[in-house]
Amino acid sequence: MEDIANIRVYYNGEIIPNTHEGVSFVCECPFSFAIPYSTSFIELQNGLCVNIQSHISKRVSNILYRNPMQVFGGLIQFQIMSITDDASMQQMFYIYRQIRFHVPVIELYVEFEQQSGMGTVGDEVNVDELGDIDWEEENNDSEEEFEANYEVDDENDDGDLAGNPAVQNEADAIVSQHPFGVPSFMRTLDLEAMHAPEFPEYANTGEGNVAAENGEFSVGMEFGSRESVISAIKSYTISREVDYTMYESEPQTFYAKCKGYGAGCDCLIRASLIRKKACWEIRRYNGKHTCTMGTISQDHAKLDSDTIADAIRPLVEADPSIKVKSVIAEVQGRFNYIVTYRKAWLAKQKAVAKVFGDWEVSYQTLPVWLKAMTVKMPRSHVQIKTLPVYRESEEVQGVRVLHRVFWSFYPCIVAFRHCKPLVQVDGTHLYGKYKGALLVAVAQDGNQNIVPIAFAIVEGETADAWEFFLTNLWRYVVTIDGVGIISDRHTSIDAAIARSNGAWSPPRA
């Protein structure tokens, strides 16, 4: 672990220029991770984007390093140093190695800018030029080279494999801003490091856990972030059936008193950010509550949808379709409160977004991921169809919305050549925020295994949508005559086949 640097990142916060230590960074939700000294500037940018949980697609626009400098008497003052390239990265690591005994964490302040992308139908996204996209990354690799690269092995079928919306230039611009090269340190696993604390010197720092024998807070307790402090205080008040009033909530301080303070209860708590320890610490605590809530209630003011979302996250991970009434029952069993249907519903939506991402960002990043697929997996095929946006019968310039998307992975295209000359197509409805249908084509190999070969997200099982799917399936995947097609004979499929100019009719199919 000697070649690893501990990084703490601040964003959407504030740079305080004149403190007793020099410049300081503060924000509500700083996060930490570790990187090797060999990390490049581009790899750092990619890592920062991956770690940011955001509803919009972002790119790094500025990285500032809180540079420690020893001054008179051995004191340390911090100044700002811009990180702009590999050279400044190595300079930062050099400074860190020299002074890590006194300053064990590299502190960065990162500024982001919104990156234009593509939305779904009804969700507008601003870009300069948008149109239909047809992506196919070509190279000169032969099929033999492809199979060699992917270690195709036919000798032992039962054994384990060892070592397991823009126009074209707009899409290329997006990809060039976020190169898809995988950093070297992401190709290997250090199993011991995976379970070790990121900052050993703060191994006892809690993440929202009131780690006292009697369940009470105590002066000196440490927390990893401001959010974990607030979460712990909320959990405490809910479990004790008491409540508090927030008196001060600043980026560096959280101060709360019991609602009955001065009327029989003297409970108050104050937590502050300790920069030298890179953690939050309880600085003042008057002891436990000596009061109870004045009225009996089935709900609690601090039991909000965010708190419930954190509590039910494991349930949502196991079953994203969990019923709202099950959420209500879980909250009642855990907190002994009966929350409203609306609060439980909101909590479930937030938990789903935290676990799987929200709908908007998922659709917005779809073109980037598909472009990445064609870059990393050449000869894969993607086609995106978009629609214009109209306001009062006038087309809005620079705005398009997603209409249909077809894709097929090159390994699937190659695999189909070794499958039975038979294709089965079907569709299923999408029941998320944005309705539509997922169309899928599968084949079967000689061992009766199902091989998926093509996919599409469309507006529904319409004749136009099926024609879009079957046309691309024939053009990019099937490509030969004599292939049969199996379907449920949906009227839209029959209509699409009738429009195919004989591509899916005898004698060609």
Coordinates of C-alpha atoms in Angstrom, one line a residue:
M1 CA 0.0 0.0 0.0
E2 CA 3.1 2.3 0.0
D3 CA 2.5 3.3 -3.6
I4 CA -1.1 4.3 -3.0
A5 CA -2.3 7.9 -2.4
N6 CA -5.4 8.7 -0.3
I7 CA -7.6 11.3 -2.1
R8 CA -10.4 13.3 -0.6
V9 CA -12.6 15.2 -3.1
Y10 CA -14.7 18.3 -2.5
Y11 CA -17.3 19.6 -5.1
N12 CA -20.3 21.8 -5.2
G13 CA -19.0 23.5 -2.1
E14 CA -16.8 26.5 -1.3
I15 CA -13.2 27.5 -1.4
I16 CA -12.3 29.5 1.7
P17 CA -9.1 31.5 0.9
N18 CA -8.1 33.0 4.3
T19 CA -8.1 30.6 7.3
H20 CA -5.5 30.1 9.9
E21 CA -4.2 27.2 7.7
G22 CA -4.4 29.1 4.4
V23 CA -6.9 27.9 1.8
S24 CA -9.6 25.4 2.8
F25 CA -12.1 23.3 0.9
V26 CA -15.6 22.6 2.3
C27 CA -18.7 20.9 0.8
E28 CA -21.7 18.9 2.1
C29 CA -20.7 15.5 0.7
P30 CA -17.0 15.0 0.1
F31 CA -16.0 11.5 -0.9
S32 CA -12.7 9.6 -0.7
F33 CA -10.9 6.9 -2.7
A34 CA -7.3 5.7 -3.3
I35 CA -5.2 5.8 -6.4
P36 CA -1.7 4.6 -7.3
Y37 CA 1.1 7.1 -8.0
S38 CA 1.1 5.9 -11.6
T39 CA -2.3 7.3 -12.2
S40 CA -2.5 9.6 -15.2
F41 CA -4.4 12.9 -15.4
I42 CA -7.0 11.3 -17.8
E43 CA -7.5 8.4 -15.5
L44 CA -8.0 10.7 -12.5
Q45 CA -10.7 12.6 -14.5
N46 CA -12.4 9.4 -15.4
G47 CA -12.3 8.2 -11.8
L48 CA -13.8 11.5 -10.5
C49 CA -16.7 11.2 -13.0
V50 CA -17.4 7.6 -12.0
N51 CA -17.5 8.5 -8.3
I52 CA -19.8 11.4 -8.7
Q53 CA -23.5 10.4 -8.1
S54 CA -25.4 12.9 -10.3
H55 CA -28.6 13.2 -12.1
I56 CA -26.9 14.8 -15.1
S57 CA -23.9 13.8 -17.2
K58 CA -20.8 15.8 -16.2
R59 CA -17.2 16.3 -17.2
V60 CA -14.3 17.6 -15.2
S61 CA -13.5 21.2 -16.0
N62 CA -11.0 22.1 -13.2
I63 CA -9.0 20.3 -10.5
L64 CA -7.5 22.2 -7.6
Y65 CA -5.0 20.7 -5.2
R66 CA -4.7 21.9 -1.6
N67 CA -1.0 22.2 -1.6
P68 CA 0.7 21.9 1.8
M69 CA 3.8 24.1 2.3
Q70 CA 6.0 24.1 5.4
V71 CA 6.7 27.6 6.7
F72 CA 8.5 29.2 9.7
G73 CA 8.5 27.0 12.8
G74 CA 7.4 23.8 10.9
L75 CA 3.9 25.1 10.5
I76 CA 1.9 24.0 7.4
Q77 CA 0.1 26.5 5.2
F78 CA -2.1 25.4 2.3
Q79 CA -2.1 27.1 -1.1
I80 CA -4.0 26.3 -4.3
M81 CA -2.2 24.4 -7.1
S82 CA -4.0 23.6 -10.4
I83 CA -3.8 20.0 -11.7
T84 CA -3.8 20.3 -15.5
D85 CA -1.7 17.4 -16.9
D86 CA 0.4 14.4 -16.0
A87 CA 3.3 16.6 -15.0
S88 CA 1.3 18.5 -12.4
M89 CA -0.1 15.1 -11.2
Q90 CA 3.4 13.8 -10.6
Q91 CA 4.4 17.0 -8.8
M92 CA 1.3 16.5 -6.5
F93 CA 2.3 12.9 -5.8
Y94 CA 5.9 14.1 -5.1
I95 CA 4.7 16.6 -2.5
Y96 CA 2.4 14.0 -1.0
R97 CA 5.2 11.5 -0.5
Q98 CA 7.4 14.2 1.1
I99 CA 4.8 15.3 3.6
R100 CA 2.3 12.5 4.0
F101 CA 3.4 11.9 7.6
H102 CA 2.0 15.4 8.5
V103 CA -0.8 15.5 5.8
P104 CA -2.0 12.0 5.2
V105 CA -4.7 12.9 2.6
I106 CA -4.6 14.7 -0.8
E107 CA -7.4 17.2 -0.9
L108 CA -8.8 18.2 -4.2
Y109 CA -11.5 20.6 -5.2
V110 CA -13.1 19.6 -8.4
E111 CA -15.4 21.7 -10.7
F112 CA -17.7 20.0 -13.2
E113 CA -19.6 21.3 -16.1
Q114 CA -22.7 19.7 -17.6
Q115 CA -22.2 17.6 -20.6
S116 CA -24.7 17.6 -23.4
G117 CA -26.2 14.2 -24.1
M118 CA -29.5 12.7 -25.4
G119 CA -32.7 12.2 -23.6
T120 CA -35.7 10.0 -24.1
V121 CA -39.1 10.9 -25.7
G122 CA -40.5 13.8 -23.8
D123 CA -37.2 14.6 -22.0
E124 CA -35.5 17.4 -23.9
V125 CA -31.7 17.6 -24.0
N126 CA -29.8 20.5 -25.4
V127 CA -27.0 19.8 -28.0
D128 CA -25.7 21.7 -30.9
E129 CA -26.6 19.3 -33.6
L130 CA -28.6 16.1 -33.4
G131 CA -29.8 13.6 -35.8
D132 CA -30.0 9.9 -36.5
I133 CA -26.9 8.0 -35.6
D134 CA -25.6 4.9 -37.3
W135 CA -22.4 3.7 -35.5
E136 CA -20.2 0.9 -36.7
E137 CA -16.5 0.9 -35.8
E138 CA -14.6 -0.8 -38.6
N139 CA -11.1 -2.2 -38.4
N140 CA -9.1 -4.7 -40.3
D141 CA -9.2 -7.5 -37.8
S142 CA -10.1 -10.9 -39.3
E143 CA -12.5 -13.3 -37.7
E144 CA -9.5 -15.5 -36.8
E145 CA -7.9 -12.6 -35.0
F146 CA -11.1 -11.9 -33.1
E147 CA -11.4 -15.5 -31.9
A148 CA -7.8 -15.4 -30.9
N149 CA -8.3 -12.3 -28.9
Y150 CA -11.3 -13.8 -27.1
E151 CA -9.7 -17.2 -26.5
V152 CA -12.3 -19.3 -28.2
D153 CA -11.8 -22.9 -27.0
D154 CA -13.9 -25.7 -28.4
E155 CA -12.0 -28.6 -26.7
N156 CA -13.8 -28.5 -23.4
D157 CA -17.4 -27.3 -23.5
D158 CA -18.0 -28.2 -19.9
G159 CA -14.9 -26.7 -18.3
D160 CA -14.5 -23.2 -17.0
L161 CA -12.6 -20.7 -19.1
A162 CA -9.3 -19.9 -17.4
G163 CA -8.6 -16.3 -16.6
N164 CA -11.8 -15.1 -17.2
P165 CA -28.0 12.2 -30.1
A166 CA -25.8 13.6 -32.2
V167 CA -24.3 13.3 -35.6
Q168 CA -21.1 11.3 -36.0
N169 CA -18.8 14.2 -35.0
E170 CA -20.9 15.0 -32.0
A171 CA -20.7 11.4 -30.8
D172 CA -16.9 11.4 -31.3
A173 CA -16.6 14.6 -29.4
I174 CA -18.4 13.1 -26.4
V175 CA -16.1 10.0 -26.5
S176 CA -13.0 12.1 -26.8
Q177 CA -13.9 14.0 -23.7
H178 CA -14.2 10.7 -21.8
P179 CA -11.7 8.2 -23.2
F180 CA -12.7 4.7 -22.6
G181 CA -9.2 3.3 -21.7
V182 CA -9.3 1.2 -18.6
P183 CA -6.8 2.3 -16.0
S184 CA -4.2 -0.3 -15.2
F185 CA -5.1 -0.4 -11.5
M186 CA -8.7 -1.4 -12.5
R187 CA -7.5 -4.6 -14.2
T188 CA -6.3 -6.3 -11.0
L189 CA -7.9 -7.0 -7.7
D190 CA -6.2 -6.6 -4.3
L191 CA -8.6 -8.7 -2.1
E192 CA -7.0 -7.5 1.1
A193 CA -7.2 -3.9 0.1
M194 CA -10.9 -4.3 -0.8
H195 CA -11.7 -4.9 2.8
A196 CA -9.2 -2.5 4.3
P197 CA -10.2 1.0 5.4
E198 CA -9.3 3.7 2.9
F199 CA -7.7 5.7 5.6
P200 CA -6.2 3.4 8.3
E201 CA -5.5 6.3 10.6
Y202 CA -9.3 6.9 10.7
A203 CA -10.4 3.3 10.9
N204 CA -12.7 4.0 13.9
T205 CA -14.5 6.8 12.1
G206 CA -18.2 5.8 12.0
E207 CA -20.5 6.3 9.0
G208 CA -23.6 7.3 10.8
N209 CA -23.2 4.7 13.6
V210 CA -23.7 5.8 17.2
A211 CA -21.0 3.5 18.5
A212 CA -21.6 3.8 22.3
E213 CA -22.6 1.0 24.6
N214 CA -25.8 2.7 25.8
G215 CA -26.7 4.0 22.3
E216 CA -25.9 7.6 23.3
F217 CA -23.6 10.1 21.6
S218 CA -20.4 11.2 23.3
V219 CA -18.0 14.1 22.8
G220 CA -15.2 13.1 20.4
M221 CA -17.2 10.6 18.4
E222 CA -16.1 10.8 14.7
F223 CA -18.1 10.4 11.5
G224 CA -17.0 10.2 7.9
S225 CA -19.2 13.0 6.6
R226 CA -21.8 15.6 7.4
E227 CA -24.5 13.4 6.1
S228 CA -23.6 10.5 8.4
V229 CA -23.7 12.9 11.4
I230 CA -27.2 14.1 10.5
S231 CA -28.3 10.5 9.7
A232 CA -27.1 9.3 13.1
I233 CA -29.0 12.2 14.9
K234 CA -32.1 11.4 13.0
S235 CA -32.0 7.7 13.8
Y236 CA -31.4 8.6 17.5
T237 CA -34.4 10.9 17.7
I238 CA -36.7 8.5 15.9
S239 CA -35.7 5.5 18.1
R240 CA -36.1 7.6 21.3
E241 CA -39.5 9.1 20.1
V242 CA -38.2 12.6 20.5
D243 CA -37.5 15.5 18.1
Y244 CA -35.0 18.3 17.6
T245 CA -34.8 21.8 16.1
M246 CA -31.9 22.7 13.9
Y247 CA -30.2 25.9 15.1
E248 CA -27.2 26.0 12.8
S249 CA -26.5 24.1 9.6
E250 CA -23.4 25.3 7.9
P251 CA -20.9 23.5 5.6
Q252 CA -18.6 23.1 8.6
T253 CA -21.1 22.9 11.5
F254 CA -24.3 21.2 12.5
Y255 CA -26.0 22.4 15.7
A256 CA -29.4 21.1 17.0
K257 CA -31.4 21.3 20.3
C258 CA -34.3 19.3 21.6
K259 CA -37.7 20.8 20.7
G260 CA -38.3 20.9 24.5
Y261 CA -35.0 22.7 25.2
G262 CA -35.5 25.1 28.1
A263 CA -38.7 23.4 29.1
G264 CA -37.5 20.5 31.1
C265 CA -34.9 19.1 28.6
D266 CA -31.4 20.4 28.1
C267 CA -30.3 18.1 25.3
L268 CA -28.3 19.7 22.5
I269 CA -25.6 18.4 20.1
R270 CA -23.0 20.2 18.0
A271 CA -20.8 18.6 15.4
S272 CA -18.0 20.2 13.4
L273 CA -15.7 19.4 10.5
I274 CA -12.2 18.7 11.7
R275 CA -10.0 19.4 8.7
K276 CA -6.8 17.9 10.1
K277 CA -8.6 14.6 10.7
A278 CA -10.7 14.8 7.5
C279 CA -13.8 13.8 9.5
W280 CA -16.7 15.2 11.5
E281 CA -16.6 15.1 15.3
I282 CA -19.1 15.6 18.1
R283 CA -17.8 18.7 19.9
R284 CA -20.6 19.2 22.4
Y285 CA -23.3 17.0 23.8
N286 CA -25.3 17.7 26.9
G287 CA -26.5 14.1 27.5
K288 CA -29.6 12.2 26.6
H289 CA -33.1 13.5 26.4
T290 CA -35.2 13.8 29.5
C291 CA -38.4 14.4 27.6
T292 CA -40.8 12.6 25.3
M293 CA -42.9 13.8 22.4
G294 CA -45.8 15.9 23.6
T295 CA -48.4 14.1 21.4
I296 CA -48.8 10.6 20.3
S297 CA -48.3 10.3 16.5
Q298 CA -48.2 7.5 14.0
D299 CA -45.5 9.3 12.1
H300 CA -42.3 11.2 12.9
A301 CA -41.2 14.5 11.4
K302 CA -37.6 13.3 11.0
L303 CA -38.6 10.0 9.4
D304 CA -38.5 11.5 5.9
S305 CA -38.4 9.7 2.6
D306 CA -34.6 10.0 2.4
T307 CA -34.2 8.2 5.7
I308 CA -36.6 5.5 4.7
A309 CA -34.8 5.2 1.3
D310 CA -31.6 4.4 3.1
A311 CA -33.3 1.9 5.3
I312 CA -35.0 0.0 2.5
R313 CA -32.1 0.0 0.1
P314 CA -31.2 -3.7 0.7
L315 CA -34.8 -4.6 0.0
V316 CA -34.8 -2.7 -3.2
E317 CA -31.5 -4.2 -4.3
A318 CA -33.0 -7.7 -3.8
D319 CA -36.4 -6.8 -5.4
P320 CA -36.8 -3.5 -7.3
S321 CA -40.5 -4.2 -7.8
I322 CA -41.2 -4.4 -4.0
K323 CA -44.7 -3.2 -3.2
V324 CA -45.3 0.1 -1.4
K325 CA -47.3 -1.7 1.2
S326 CA -44.3 -3.8 1.9
V327 CA -42.2 -0.7 2.4
I328 CA -44.8 0.6 4.9
A329 CA -44.7 -2.7 6.8
E330 CA -40.9 -2.6 6.8
V331 CA -40.8 0.9 8.2
Q332 CA -43.4 0.0 10.9
G333 CA -41.4 -3.1 11.9
R334 CA -38.1 -1.2 12.0
F335 CA -39.1 2.2 13.4
N336 CA -42.5 1.5 15.0
Y337 CA -44.1 4.2 12.9
I338 CA -46.8 4.0 10.2
V339 CA -45.9 6.3 7.4
T340 CA -48.2 7.6 4.7
Y341 CA -48.5 5.8 1.3
R342 CA -47.0 8.9 -0.5
K343 CA -43.9 9.0 1.8
A344 CA -43.3 5.3 1.3
W345 CA -43.7 5.6 -2.5
L346 CA -41.3 8.5 -2.6
A347 CA -38.8 6.6 -0.5
K348 CA -39.0 3.6 -2.9
Q349 CA -38.3 5.8 -5.9
K350 CA -35.3 7.4 -4.2
A351 CA -34.0 4.0 -3.2
V352 CA -34.3 2.7 -6.8
A353 CA -32.5 5.8 -8.1
K354 CA -29.7 5.3 -5.5
V355 CA -29.2 1.6 -6.4
F356 CA -29.8 1.6 -10.1
G357 CA -29.7 5.2 -11.2
D358 CA -32.6 7.4 -12.2
W359 CA -34.5 7.3 -15.5
E360 CA -33.2 10.6 -16.9
V361 CA -29.5 10.0 -16.4
S362 CA -29.9 6.4 -17.7
Y363 CA -31.4 7.5 -21.0
Q364 CA -29.1 10.5 -21.2
T365 CA -25.9 8.4 -21.0
L366 CA -27.2 5.7 -23.4
P367 CA -25.6 7.2 -26.6
V368 CA -22.2 7.5 -24.7
W369 CA -22.3 3.9 -23.6
L370 CA -23.3 2.6 -27.0
K371 CA -20.5 4.6 -28.6
A372 CA -18.1 3.2 -26.0
M373 CA -19.3 -0.3 -27.0
T374 CA -18.5 0.2 -30.6
V375 CA -15.1 1.6 -29.7
K376 CA -14.2 -1.2 -27.4
M377 CA -15.9 -3.9 -29.4
P378 CA -15.4 -3.0 -33.1
R379 CA -17.9 -4.2 -35.7
S380 CA -20.7 -4.0 -33.2
H381 CA -23.7 -2.2 -34.7
V382 CA -25.8 0.7 -33.3
Q383 CA -28.5 2.7 -34.9
I384 CA -30.3 5.5 -33.0
K385 CA -33.4 7.3 -34.4
T386 CA -34.4 10.6 -32.9
L387 CA -37.4 13.0 -33.3
P388 CA -37.5 16.8 -33.5
V389 CA -39.1 18.9 -30.8
Y390 CA -41.9 21.3 -31.6
R391 CA -43.1 24.3 -29.7
E392 CA -46.2 26.0 -31.1
S393 CA -45.7 24.3 -34.5
E394 CA -42.1 25.5 -34.7
E395 CA -39.2 23.1 -34.5
V396 CA -36.8 23.8 -31.7
Q397 CA -33.3 23.9 -33.0
G398 CA -30.5 21.9 -31.3
V399 CA -32.9 19.7 -29.4
R400 CA -33.9 16.1 -30.3
V401 CA -35.4 13.2 -28.3
L402 CA -34.8 9.5 -28.4
H403 CA -37.2 7.5 -30.6
R404 CA -35.7 4.1 -31.3
V405 CA -32.3 2.4 -30.8
F406 CA -31.1 -0.9 -32.2
W407 CA -27.8 -2.6 -31.2
S408 CA -26.0 -5.9 -31.7
F409 CA -22.7 -7.0 -30.1
Y410 CA -20.1 -8.2 -32.5
P411 CA -19.5 -11.4 -30.5
C412 CA -23.2 -12.2 -30.9
I413 CA -23.0 -11.5 -34.7
V414 CA -20.1 -14.0 -34.9
A415 CA -21.8 -16.5 -32.7
F416 CA -24.9 -16.5 -35.0
R417 CA -22.8 -17.8 -37.9
H418 CA -22.4 -21.1 -35.9
C419 CA -26.0 -21.3 -34.8
K420 CA -29.0 -23.1 -36.3
P421 CA -30.5 -21.1 -39.3
L422 CA -33.4 -20.0 -37.1
V423 CA -34.3 -16.7 -35.4
Q424 CA -36.9 -16.1 -32.7
V425 CA -38.2 -12.6 -32.1
D426 CA -40.4 -11.2 -29.4
G427 CA -41.0 -8.1 -27.4
T428 CA -41.8 -7.1 -23.9
H429 CA -43.3 -3.9 -22.5
L430 CA -41.2 -1.4 -20.5
Y431 CA -43.0 -0.3 -17.3
G432 CA -40.7 2.4 -16.0
K433 CA -41.1 6.1 -16.2
Y434 CA -40.8 6.1 -19.9
K435 CA -43.0 3.5 -21.7
G436 CA -42.0 1.6 -24.7
A437 CA -41.0 -1.9 -25.7
L438 CA -37.8 -4.0 -25.7
L439 CA -37.5 -6.1 -28.8
V440 CA -35.1 -9.1 -28.8
A441 CA -33.9 -11.6 -31.3
V442 CA -32.4 -14.9 -30.2
A443 CA -30.9 -18.0 -31.9
Q444 CA -30.0 -21.5 -30.8
D445 CA -26.6 -23.3 -31.0
G446 CA -26.0 -27.0 -31.5
N447 CA -26.1 -27.7 -27.7
Q448 CA -29.6 -26.1 -27.5
N449 CA -28.3 -23.0 -25.7
I450 CA -30.1 -19.7 -26.3
V451 CA -27.9 -17.0 -27.9
P452 CA -29.2 -13.4 -27.9
I453 CA -28.2 -11.7 -31.1
A454 CA -29.9 -8.3 -31.3
F455 CA -31.9 -5.8 -29.2
A456 CA -33.9 -2.7 -29.7
I457 CA -35.8 -0.1 -27.6
V458 CA -38.8 1.3 -29.5
E459 CA -41.9 3.2 -28.8
G460 CA -44.1 0.1 -28.8
E461 CA -44.9 -3.1 -30.7
T462 CA -46.0 -1.2 -33.8
A463 CA -45.5 -2.2 -37.5
D464 CA -43.0 0.7 -37.9
A465 CA -41.1 -0.4 -34.8
W466 CA -40.9 -4.0 -35.9
E467 CA -39.9 -3.0 -39.4
F468 CA -37.1 -0.9 -37.9
F469 CA -35.9 -3.9 -35.9
L470 CA -36.2 -6.6 -38.5
T471 CA -34.6 -4.4 -41.2
N472 CA -31.5 -3.9 -39.0
L473 CA -31.5 -7.5 -37.9
W474 CA -31.3 -8.6 -41.5
R475 CA -28.8 -6.0 -42.6
Y476 CA -26.3 -6.5 -39.8
V477 CA -26.8 -9.9 -38.2
V478 CA -28.6 -12.5 -40.3
T479 CA -27.2 -11.3 -43.8
I480 CA -27.8 -14.8 -45.4
D481 CA -30.8 -16.5 -47.1
G482 CA -32.5 -19.5 -45.8
V483 CA -33.0 -18.4 -42.2
G484 CA -36.3 -19.2 -40.6
I485 CA -38.1 -16.8 -38.2
I486 CA -40.4 -17.7 -35.3
S487 CA -42.7 -15.2 -33.7
D488 CA -46.1 -15.1 -31.9
R489 CA -47.6 -13.8 -35.2
H490 CA -48.4 -10.4 -33.7
T491 CA -50.2 -8.3 -36.4
S492 CA -47.4 -5.7 -36.3
I493 CA -44.8 -8.4 -37.0
D494 CA -46.8 -9.7 -39.9
A495 CA -47.1 -6.2 -41.2
A496 CA -43.4 -5.6 -40.9
I497 CA -42.5 -8.8 -42.7
A498 CA -44.9 -7.9 -45.5
R499 CA -43.0 -4.6 -45.9
S500 CA -39.6 -6.3 -46.0
N501 CA -39.5 -6.7 -49.8
G502 CA -39.2 -10.5 -49.4
A503 CA -36.2 -10.4 -47.0
W504 CA -38.2 -12.4 -44.4
S505 CA -40.4 -14.4 -46.8
P506 CA -39.7 -17.6 -48.9
P507 CA -37.5 -18.4 -50.5
R508 CA -35.1 -16.0 -48.7
A509 CA -36.4 -17.0 -45.3

